[in-house]
Coordinates of C-alpha atoms in Angstrom, one line a residue:
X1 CA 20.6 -10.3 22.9
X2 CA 17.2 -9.6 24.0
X3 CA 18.0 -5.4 23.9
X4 CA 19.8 -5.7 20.3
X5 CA 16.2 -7.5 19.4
X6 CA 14.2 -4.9 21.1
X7 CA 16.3 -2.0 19.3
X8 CA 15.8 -4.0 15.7
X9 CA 12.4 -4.2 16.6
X10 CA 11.8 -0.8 17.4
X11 CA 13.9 0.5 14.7
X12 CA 11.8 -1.5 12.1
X13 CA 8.6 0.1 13.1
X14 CA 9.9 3.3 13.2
X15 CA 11.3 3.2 9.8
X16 CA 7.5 1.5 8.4
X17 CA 5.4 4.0 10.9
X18 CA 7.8 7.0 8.9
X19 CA 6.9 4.9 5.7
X20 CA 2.7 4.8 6.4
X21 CA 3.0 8.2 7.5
X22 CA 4.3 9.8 4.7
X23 CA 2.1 7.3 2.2
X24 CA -0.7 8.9 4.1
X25 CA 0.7 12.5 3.7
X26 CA 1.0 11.9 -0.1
X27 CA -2.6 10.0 -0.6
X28 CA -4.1 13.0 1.7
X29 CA -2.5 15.2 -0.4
X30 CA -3.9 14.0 -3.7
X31 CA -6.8 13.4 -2.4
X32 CA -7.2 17.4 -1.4
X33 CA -5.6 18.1 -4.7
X34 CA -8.4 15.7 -6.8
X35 CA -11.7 17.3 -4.8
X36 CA -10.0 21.1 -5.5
X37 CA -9.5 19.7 -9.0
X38 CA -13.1 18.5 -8.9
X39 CA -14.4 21.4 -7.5
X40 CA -12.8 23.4 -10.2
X41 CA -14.5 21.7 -12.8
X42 CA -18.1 21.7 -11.3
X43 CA -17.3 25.3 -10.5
X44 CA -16.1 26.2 -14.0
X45 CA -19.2 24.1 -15.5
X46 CA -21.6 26.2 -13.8
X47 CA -20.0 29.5 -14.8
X48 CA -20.7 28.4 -18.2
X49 CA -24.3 27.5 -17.2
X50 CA -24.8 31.1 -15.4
X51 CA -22.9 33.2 -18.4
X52 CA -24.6 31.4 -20.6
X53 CA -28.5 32.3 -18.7
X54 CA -26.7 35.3 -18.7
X55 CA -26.1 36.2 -22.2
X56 CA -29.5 34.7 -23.0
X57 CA -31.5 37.0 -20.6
X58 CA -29.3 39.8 -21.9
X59 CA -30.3 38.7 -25.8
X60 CA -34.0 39.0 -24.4
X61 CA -33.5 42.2 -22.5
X62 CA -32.2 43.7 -25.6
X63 CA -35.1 42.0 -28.2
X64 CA -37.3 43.7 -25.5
X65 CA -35.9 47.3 -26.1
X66 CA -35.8 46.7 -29.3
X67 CA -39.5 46.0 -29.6
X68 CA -40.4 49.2 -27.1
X69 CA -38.7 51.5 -29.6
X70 CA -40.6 50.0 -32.8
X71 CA -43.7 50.7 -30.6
X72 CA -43.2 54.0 -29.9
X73 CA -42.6 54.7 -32.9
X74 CA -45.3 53.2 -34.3
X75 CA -47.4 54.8 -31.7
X76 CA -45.8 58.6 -31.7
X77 CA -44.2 59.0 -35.1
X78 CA -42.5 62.1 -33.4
X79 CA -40.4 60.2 -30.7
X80 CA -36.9 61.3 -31.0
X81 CA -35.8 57.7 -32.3
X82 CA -35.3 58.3 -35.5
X83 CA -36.8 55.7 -38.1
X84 CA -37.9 54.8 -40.8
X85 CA -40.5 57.2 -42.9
X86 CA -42.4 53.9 -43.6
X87 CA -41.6 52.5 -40.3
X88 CA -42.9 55.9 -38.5
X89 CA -46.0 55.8 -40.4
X90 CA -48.3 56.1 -36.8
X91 CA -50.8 53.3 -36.3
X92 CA -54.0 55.9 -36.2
X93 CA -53.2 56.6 -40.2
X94 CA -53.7 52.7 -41.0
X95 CA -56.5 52.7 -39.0
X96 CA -57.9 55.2 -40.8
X97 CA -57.5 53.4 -44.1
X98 CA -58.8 50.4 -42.8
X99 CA -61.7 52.4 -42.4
X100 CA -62.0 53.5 -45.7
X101 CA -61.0 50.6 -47.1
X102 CA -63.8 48.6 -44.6
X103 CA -66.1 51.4 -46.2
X104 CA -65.5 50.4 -49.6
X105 CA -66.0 46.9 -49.0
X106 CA -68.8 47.4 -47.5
X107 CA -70.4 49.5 -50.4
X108 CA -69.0 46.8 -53.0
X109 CA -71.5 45.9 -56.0
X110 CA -73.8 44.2 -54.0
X111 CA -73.7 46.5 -50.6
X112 CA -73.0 43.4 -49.1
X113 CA -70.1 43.3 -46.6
X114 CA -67.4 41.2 -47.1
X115 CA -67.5 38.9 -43.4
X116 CA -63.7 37.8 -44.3
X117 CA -62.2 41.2 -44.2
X118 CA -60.1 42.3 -41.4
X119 CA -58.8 45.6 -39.9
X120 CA -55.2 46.3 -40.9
X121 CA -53.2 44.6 -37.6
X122 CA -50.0 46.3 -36.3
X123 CA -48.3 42.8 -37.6
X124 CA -48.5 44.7 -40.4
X125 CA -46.0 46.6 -39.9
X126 CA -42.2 45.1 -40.7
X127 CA -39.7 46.6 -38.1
X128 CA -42.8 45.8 -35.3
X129 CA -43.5 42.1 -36.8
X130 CA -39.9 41.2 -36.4
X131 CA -39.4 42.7 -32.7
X132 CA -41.9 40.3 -31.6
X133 CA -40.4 37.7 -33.3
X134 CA -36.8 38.4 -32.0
X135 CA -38.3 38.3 -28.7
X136 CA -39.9 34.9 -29.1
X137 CA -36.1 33.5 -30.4
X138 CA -34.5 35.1 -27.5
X139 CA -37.2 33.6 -25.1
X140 CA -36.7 29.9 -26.6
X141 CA -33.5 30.4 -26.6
X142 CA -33.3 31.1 -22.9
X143 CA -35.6 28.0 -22.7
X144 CA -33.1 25.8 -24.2
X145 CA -30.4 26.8 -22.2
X146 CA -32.2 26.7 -18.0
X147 CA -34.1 23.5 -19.6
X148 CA -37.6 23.4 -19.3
X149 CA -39.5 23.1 -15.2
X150 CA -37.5 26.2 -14.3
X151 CA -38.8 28.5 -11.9
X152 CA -37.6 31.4 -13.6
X153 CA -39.2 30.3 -17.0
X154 CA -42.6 30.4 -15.0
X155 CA -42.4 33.8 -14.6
X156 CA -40.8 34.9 -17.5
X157 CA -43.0 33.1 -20.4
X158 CA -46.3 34.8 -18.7
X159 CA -44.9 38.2 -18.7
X160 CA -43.5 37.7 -21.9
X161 CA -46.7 36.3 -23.5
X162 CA -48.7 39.1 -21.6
X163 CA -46.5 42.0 -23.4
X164 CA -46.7 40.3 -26.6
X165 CA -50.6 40.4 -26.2
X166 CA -50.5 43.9 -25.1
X167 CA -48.9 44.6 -28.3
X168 CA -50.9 42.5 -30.4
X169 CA -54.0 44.5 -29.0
X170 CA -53.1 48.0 -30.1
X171 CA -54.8 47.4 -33.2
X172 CA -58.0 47.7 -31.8
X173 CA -57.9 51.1 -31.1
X174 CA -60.3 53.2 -32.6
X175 CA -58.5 56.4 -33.2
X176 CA -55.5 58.1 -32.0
X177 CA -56.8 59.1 -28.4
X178 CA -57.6 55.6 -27.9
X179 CA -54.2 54.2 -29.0
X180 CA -52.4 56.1 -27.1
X181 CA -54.8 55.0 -24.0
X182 CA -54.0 51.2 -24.8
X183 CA -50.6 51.7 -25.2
X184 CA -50.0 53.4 -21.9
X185 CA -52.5 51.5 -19.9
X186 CA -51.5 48.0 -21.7
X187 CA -48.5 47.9 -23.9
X188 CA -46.5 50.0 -21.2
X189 CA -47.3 48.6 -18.4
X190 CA -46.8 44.9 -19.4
X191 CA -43.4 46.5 -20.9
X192 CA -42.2 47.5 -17.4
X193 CA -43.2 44.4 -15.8
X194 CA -41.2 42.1 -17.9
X195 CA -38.1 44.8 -17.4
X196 CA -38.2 44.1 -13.7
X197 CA -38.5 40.5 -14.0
X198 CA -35.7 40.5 -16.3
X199 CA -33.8 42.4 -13.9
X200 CA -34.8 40.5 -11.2
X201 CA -33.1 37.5 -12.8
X202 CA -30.1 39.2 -13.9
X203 CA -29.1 40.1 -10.1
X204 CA -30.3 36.7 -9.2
X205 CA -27.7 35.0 -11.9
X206 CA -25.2 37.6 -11.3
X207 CA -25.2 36.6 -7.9
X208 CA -25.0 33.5 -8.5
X209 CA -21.8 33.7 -11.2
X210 CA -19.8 35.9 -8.8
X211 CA -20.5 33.1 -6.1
X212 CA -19.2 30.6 -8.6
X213 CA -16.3 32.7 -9.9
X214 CA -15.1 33.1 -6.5
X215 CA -15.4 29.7 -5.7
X216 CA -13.6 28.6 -8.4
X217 CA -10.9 31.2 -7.6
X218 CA -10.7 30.1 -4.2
X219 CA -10.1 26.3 -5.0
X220 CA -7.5 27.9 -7.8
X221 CA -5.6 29.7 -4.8
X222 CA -6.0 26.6 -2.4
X223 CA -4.8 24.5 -5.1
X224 CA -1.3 26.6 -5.9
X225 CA -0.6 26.8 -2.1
X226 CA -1.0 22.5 -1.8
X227 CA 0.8 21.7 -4.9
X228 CA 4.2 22.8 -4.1
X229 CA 3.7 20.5 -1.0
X230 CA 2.9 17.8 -2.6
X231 CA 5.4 17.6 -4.9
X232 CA 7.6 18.5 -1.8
X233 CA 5.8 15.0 -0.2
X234 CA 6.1 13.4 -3.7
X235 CA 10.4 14.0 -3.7
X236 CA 10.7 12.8 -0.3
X237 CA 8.6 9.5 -0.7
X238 CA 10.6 8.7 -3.9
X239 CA 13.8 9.8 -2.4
X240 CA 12.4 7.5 0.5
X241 CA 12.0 4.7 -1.8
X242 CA 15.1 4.9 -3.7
X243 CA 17.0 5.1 -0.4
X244 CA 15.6 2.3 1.0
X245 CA 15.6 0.4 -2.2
X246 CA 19.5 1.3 -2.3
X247 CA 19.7 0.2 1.3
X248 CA 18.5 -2.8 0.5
X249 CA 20.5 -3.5 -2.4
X250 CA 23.8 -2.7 -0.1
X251 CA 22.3 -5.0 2.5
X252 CA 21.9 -7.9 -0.2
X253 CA 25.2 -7.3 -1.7
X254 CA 26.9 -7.5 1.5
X255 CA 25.3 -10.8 2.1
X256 CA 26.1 -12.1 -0.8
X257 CA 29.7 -11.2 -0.3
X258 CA 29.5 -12.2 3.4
X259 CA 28.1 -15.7 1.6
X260 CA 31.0 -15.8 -0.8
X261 CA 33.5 -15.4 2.2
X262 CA 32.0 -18.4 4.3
X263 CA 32.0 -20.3 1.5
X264 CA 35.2 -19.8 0.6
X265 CA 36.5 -20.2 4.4
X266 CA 34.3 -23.3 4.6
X267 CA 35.8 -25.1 1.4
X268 CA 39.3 -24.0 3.1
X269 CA 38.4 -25.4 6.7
X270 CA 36.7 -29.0 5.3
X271 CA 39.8 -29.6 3.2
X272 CA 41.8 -28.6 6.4
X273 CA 39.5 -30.6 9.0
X274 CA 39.5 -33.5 5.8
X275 CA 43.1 -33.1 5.6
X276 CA 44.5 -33.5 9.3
X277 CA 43.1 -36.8 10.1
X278 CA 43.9 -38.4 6.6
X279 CA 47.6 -37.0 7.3
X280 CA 47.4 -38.7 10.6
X281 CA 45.9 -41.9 9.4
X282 CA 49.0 -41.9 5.9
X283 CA 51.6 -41.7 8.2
X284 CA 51.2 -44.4 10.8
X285 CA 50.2 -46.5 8.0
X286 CA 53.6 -45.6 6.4
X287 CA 55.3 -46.2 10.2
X288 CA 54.0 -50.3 10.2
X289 CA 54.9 -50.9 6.4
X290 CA 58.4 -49.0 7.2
X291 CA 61.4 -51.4 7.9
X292 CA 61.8 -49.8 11.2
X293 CA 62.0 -52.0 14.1
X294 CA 58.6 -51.2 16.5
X295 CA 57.5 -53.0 19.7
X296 CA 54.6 -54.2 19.7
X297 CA 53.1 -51.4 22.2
X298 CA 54.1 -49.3 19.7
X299 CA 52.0 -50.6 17.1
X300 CA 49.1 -51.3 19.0
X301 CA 49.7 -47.3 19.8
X302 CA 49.7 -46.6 16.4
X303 CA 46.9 -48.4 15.3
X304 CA 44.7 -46.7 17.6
X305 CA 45.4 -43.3 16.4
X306 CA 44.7 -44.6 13.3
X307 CA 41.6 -45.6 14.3
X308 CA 40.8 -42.7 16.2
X309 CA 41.8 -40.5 13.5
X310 CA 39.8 -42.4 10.9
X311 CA 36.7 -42.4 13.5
X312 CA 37.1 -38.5 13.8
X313 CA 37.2 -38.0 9.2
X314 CA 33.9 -40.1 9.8
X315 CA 32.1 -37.9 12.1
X316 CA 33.0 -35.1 10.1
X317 CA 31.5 -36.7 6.7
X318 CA 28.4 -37.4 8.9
X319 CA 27.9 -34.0 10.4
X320 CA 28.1 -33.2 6.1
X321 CA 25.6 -35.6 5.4
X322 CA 23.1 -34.4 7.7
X323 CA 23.5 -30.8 7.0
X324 CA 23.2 -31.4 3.3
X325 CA 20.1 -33.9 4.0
X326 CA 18.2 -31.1 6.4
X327 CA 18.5 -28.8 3.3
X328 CA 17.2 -31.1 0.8
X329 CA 14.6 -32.3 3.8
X330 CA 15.3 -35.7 3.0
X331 CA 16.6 -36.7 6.7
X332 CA 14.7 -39.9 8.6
X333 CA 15.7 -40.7 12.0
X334 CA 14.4 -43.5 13.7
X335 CA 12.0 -43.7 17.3
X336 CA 12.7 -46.3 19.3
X337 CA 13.8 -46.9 22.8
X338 CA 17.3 -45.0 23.7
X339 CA 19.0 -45.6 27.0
X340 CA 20.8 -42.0 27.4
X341 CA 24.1 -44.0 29.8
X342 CA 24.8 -46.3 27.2
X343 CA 24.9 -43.6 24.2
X344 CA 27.1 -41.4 26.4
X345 CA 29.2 -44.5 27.5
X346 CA 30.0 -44.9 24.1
X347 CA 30.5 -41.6 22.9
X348 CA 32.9 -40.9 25.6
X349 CA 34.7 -44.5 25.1
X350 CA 35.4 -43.8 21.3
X351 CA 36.9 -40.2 22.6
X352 CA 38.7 -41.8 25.3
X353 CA 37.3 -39.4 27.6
X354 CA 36.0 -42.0 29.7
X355 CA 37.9 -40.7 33.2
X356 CA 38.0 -36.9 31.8
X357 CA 34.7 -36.3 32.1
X358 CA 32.3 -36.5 35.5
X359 CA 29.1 -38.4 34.4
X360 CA 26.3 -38.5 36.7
X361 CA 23.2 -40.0 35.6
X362 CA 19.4 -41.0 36.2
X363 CA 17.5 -44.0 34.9
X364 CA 16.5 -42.4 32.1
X365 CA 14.8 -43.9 28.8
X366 CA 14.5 -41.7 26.0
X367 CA 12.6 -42.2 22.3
X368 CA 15.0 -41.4 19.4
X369 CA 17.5 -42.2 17.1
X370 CA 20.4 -44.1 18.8
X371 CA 22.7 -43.0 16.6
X372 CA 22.4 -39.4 15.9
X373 CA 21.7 -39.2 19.7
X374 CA 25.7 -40.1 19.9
X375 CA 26.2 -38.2 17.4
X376 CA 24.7 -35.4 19.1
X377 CA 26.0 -36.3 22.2
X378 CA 29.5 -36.4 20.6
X379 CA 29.6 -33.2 19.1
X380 CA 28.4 -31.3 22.3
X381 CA 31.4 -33.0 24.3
X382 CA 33.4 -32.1 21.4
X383 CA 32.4 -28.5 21.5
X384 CA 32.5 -28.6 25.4
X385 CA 36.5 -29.8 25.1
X386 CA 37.3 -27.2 22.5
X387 CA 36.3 -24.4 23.4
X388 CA 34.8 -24.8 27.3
X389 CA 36.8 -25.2 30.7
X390 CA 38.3 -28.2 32.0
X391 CA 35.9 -29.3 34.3
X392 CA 33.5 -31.6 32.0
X393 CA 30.0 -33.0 33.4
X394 CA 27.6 -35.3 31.6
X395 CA 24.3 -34.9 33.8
X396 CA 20.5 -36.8 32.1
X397 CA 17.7 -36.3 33.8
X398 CA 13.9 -36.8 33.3
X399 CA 11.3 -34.1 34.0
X400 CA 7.3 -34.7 32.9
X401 CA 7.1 -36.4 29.2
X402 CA 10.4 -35.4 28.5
X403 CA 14.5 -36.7 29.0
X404 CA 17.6 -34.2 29.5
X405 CA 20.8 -34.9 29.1
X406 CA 23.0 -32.0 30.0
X407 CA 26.9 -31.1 28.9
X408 CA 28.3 -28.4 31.0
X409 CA 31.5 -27.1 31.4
X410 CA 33.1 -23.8 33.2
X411 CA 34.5 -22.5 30.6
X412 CA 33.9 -18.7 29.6
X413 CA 31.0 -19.6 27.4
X414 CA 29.7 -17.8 24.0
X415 CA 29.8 -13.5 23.7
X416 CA 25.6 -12.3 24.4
X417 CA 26.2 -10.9 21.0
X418 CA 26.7 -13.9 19.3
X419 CA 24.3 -16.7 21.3
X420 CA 21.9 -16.0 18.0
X421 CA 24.5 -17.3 15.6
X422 CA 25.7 -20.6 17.7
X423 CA 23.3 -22.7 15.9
X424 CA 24.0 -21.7 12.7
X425 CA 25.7 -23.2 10.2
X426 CA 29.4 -22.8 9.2
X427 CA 29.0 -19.9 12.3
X428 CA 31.7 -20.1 14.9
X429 CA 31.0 -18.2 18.1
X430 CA 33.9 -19.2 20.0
X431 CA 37.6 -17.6 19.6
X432 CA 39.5 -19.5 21.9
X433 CA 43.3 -18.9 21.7
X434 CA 45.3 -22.1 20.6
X435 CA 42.2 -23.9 19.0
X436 CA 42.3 -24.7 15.8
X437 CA 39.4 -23.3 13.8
X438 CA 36.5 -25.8 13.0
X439 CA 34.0 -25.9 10.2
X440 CA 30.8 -24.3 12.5
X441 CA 28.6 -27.4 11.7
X442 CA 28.8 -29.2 15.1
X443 CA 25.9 -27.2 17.2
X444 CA 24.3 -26.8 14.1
X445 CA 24.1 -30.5 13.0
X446 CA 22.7 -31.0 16.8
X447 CA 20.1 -28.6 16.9
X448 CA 18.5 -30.0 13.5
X449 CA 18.8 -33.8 14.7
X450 CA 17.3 -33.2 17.8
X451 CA 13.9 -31.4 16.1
X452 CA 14.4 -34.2 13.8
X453 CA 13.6 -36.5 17.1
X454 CA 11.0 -34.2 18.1
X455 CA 13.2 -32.9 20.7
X456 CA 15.3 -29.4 20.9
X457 CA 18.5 -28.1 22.3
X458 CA 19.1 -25.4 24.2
X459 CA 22.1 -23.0 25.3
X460 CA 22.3 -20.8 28.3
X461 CA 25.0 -19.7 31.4
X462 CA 23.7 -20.9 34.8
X463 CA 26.2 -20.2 37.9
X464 CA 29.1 -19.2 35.9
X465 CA 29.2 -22.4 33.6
X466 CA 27.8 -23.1 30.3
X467 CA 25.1 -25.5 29.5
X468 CA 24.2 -26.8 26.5
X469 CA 20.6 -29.2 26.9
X470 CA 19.1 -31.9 24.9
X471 CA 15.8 -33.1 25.5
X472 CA 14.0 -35.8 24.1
X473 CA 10.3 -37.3 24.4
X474 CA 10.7 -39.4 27.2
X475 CA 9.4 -43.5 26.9
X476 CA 6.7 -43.5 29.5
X477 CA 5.9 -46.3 31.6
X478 CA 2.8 -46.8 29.3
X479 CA 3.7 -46.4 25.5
X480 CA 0.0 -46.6 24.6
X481 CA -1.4 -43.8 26.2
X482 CA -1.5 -40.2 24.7
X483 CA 1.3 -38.0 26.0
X484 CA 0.1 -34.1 26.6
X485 CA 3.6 -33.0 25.7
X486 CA 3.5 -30.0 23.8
X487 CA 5.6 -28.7 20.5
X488 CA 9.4 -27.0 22.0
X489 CA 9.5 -25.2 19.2
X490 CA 8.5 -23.1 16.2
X491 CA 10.1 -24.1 12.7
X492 CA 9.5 -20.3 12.2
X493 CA 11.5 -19.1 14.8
X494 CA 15.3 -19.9 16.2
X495 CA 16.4 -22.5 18.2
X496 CA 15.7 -22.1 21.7
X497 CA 18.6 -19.9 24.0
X498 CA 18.6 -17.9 26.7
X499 CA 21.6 -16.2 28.4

């Protein structure tokens, strides 16, 4: 028994380790396959972010050459670029008529100059004006996209705001010589520097969105090689659950069926266990009303059979009634004093067993029920004659706080496989050739009357013979003192066996 328990057991946490593990493999799984996800979107999110630096320091890159060749232009009119006649109009020429045109003013009616009259600016010109605005739209617009506090911004917006000024300042040249010495030493110069910061940042950003890209390709790749075993995992753990779902179902139906079958045996065994004695009991009753002459002897024979027979339909209905009263838990025994040699004298009196059976017995006083302790008492002898040898003993003893009484016999005693089920109900154990199947209640009915005294019973095989042991709370010398005796059993757990 104890290796089929073991092999249960063992088999049970092998089937829930197999169960944890693969719920682990599966939550692992998704958890790899939510982070990848994860870093997929943080990684795609900041591709947008760099592309979008990008394409803004590529907008301003582009204002920027724009603005160098209205410059030029508007510095050397012969450049190659070709613009505008208005638009290549060099700067030195409006110069010039701002110089008349100062003149004039300054020669107006009174000879008075006018003190609100400025030099033509190179603002003046269209193509130039609207350069340095697109530059300024591309800058803001690269402010709105890195937000403001970046560190590229704090270099950018200085270079940018020191090329706009270098522009702006060309119109203070005096004359052609002088133009093209601001332009070269100012214009130019803050020109290239804001190129090389604005390449600078473009092979910082690059940098940065191939890092991402790859990333983000990476996690793709990662992700493609996990999913297929994860929806592997995913199969198996459903499969798993179906199965043992399945299994379960199969186990349940087969218990319901094994259910229906002992039901039906047990409503075909009480009406044959009913039956018997009541056929007895009918037909010596029809013997004395008969006509037939019969001795006296005879009668007298007959009327104990009767008895006997009616004694035995009684037990039965009781063993019924205290099945039936356990379930509902509606069962009250009473403690007082029991003598264990008078309750087996009786016992083995109504059975006529009296010189069958070897009693041996101690001064024992027990605390119980006096009669369920028959009861039990009967049913154990009943068991023993069944289905046990021929040699019968009847042995009560006291050990600490508690009393035995012990029914042995040498009979072959119960299969290891099947010691679990004795206490059961409607479970027979024993397959004795020539006995006449019972109902299965007996051991059962005595088990749950002797937890019902606080007591227990107990099976086990000791020198070849079977013992089947009751044990009560014994009635100490001094019924006011606390006993130390401890609980025999768990109401979780079966009754107590050992083979």
């Amino acid at each position: 028994m104890s290796s089929r328990k073991d092999r249960d057991l063992f088999s049970g946490v092998r089937t829930v380790l197999g169960q944890v593990s693969l719920a682990v493999a599966v939550a692992v799984g998704a958890g790899l396959m939510f982070m990848l996800l994860r870093g997929m979107t943080e990684a795609a999110a900041e591709t947008r972010e760099q592309a979008a630096v990008m394409i803004a320091v590529t907008d301003l890159q582009e204002r920027l050459l724009h603005s160098s060749d209205v410059v030029s232009m508007v510095v050397d009119p012969n450049d190659e670029h070709g613009m505008s006649e208005r638009s290549a109009a060099p700067l030195v020429d409006h110069l010039d008529e701002g110089e008349e045109i100062r003149d004039r003013v300054e020669a107006g009616p009174g000879g008075q100059a006018d003190p609100g009259r400025e030099h033509p600016s190179v603002t003046d010109h269209p193509e130039l004006a609207s350069a340095l605005h697109g530059i300024d739209s591309a800058l803001h617009r690269l402010e709105t996209t890195v937000g403001e506090g970046s560190e590229m911004l704090a270099t950018l917006v200085p270079a940018v705001a020191s090329y706009r000024e270098s522009v702006l300042a060309l119109h203070e040249a005096e004359d052609a010589t002088d133009l093209m010495a601001l332009y070269h030493s100012g214009s130019q110069r803050a020109e290239n520097e804001l190129r090389s910061q604005l390449l600078d940042v473009q092979v910082e950003r690059g940098a940065i969105l191939q890092s991402t890209i790859e990333r983000s390709r990476s996690a793709d790749r990662l992700l493609r090689t996990l999913l297929p075993v994860l929806l592997v995992l995913s199969a198996v753990a459903l499969a798993t659950l179906l199965a043992r779902q399945s299994r379960r179902r199969r186990v349940e139906i087969l218990e319901l069926e094994r259910e229906s079958s002992q039901k039906d045996e047990f409503i075909a065994t009480v009406s044959h266990e009913l039956r018997t004695p009541l056929t007895g009991i009918f037909g010596y009753l029809e013997l004395l009303r008969s006509p037939l002459q019969v001795s006296d002897e005879e009668r007298d024979e007959m009327i104990t059979i009767a008895s006997r027979e009616a004694g035995d339909l009684t037990n039965l209905i009781d063993d019924l009634l205290v099945i039936g009263k356990v379930d509902r838990g509606a069962l009250i025994t009473a403690q007082v004093p029991v003598t264990l040699q008078a309750q087996v004298a009786q016992v083995l009196e109504g059975l006529r067993m009296s010189d069958e059976i070897r009693v041996t017995h101690n001064d024992v006083l027990a605390v119980g029920d006096p009669h369920r302790v028959r009861q039990v008492i009967r049913n154990l002898v009943s068991n023993a004659l069944k289905y046990g040898g021929p040699d019968i003993t009847i042995h009560s003893s006291d050990a600490g706080d508690w009393a035995h009484l012990v029914v042995s016999d040498n009979g072959g005693g119960v299969p290891a496989e099947e010691v679990a089920r004795i206490f059961q109900p409607y479970e027979r154990a024993h397959s004795a050739a020539g006995v006449t199947g019972s109902m299965g209640l007996g051991l059962a009915v005595s088990l749950r009357l002797a937890r019902a005294m606080n007591g227990d019973l107990s099976y086990r095989r000791v020198d070849g013979r079977t013992e089947f042991n009751l044990l009560l709370p014994r009635l100490t010398a001094f019924p006011n003192e606390p006993s130390t005796r401890q609980p025999l059993f768990d109401e979780a757990t079966g009754p107590s066996s050992s083979a």
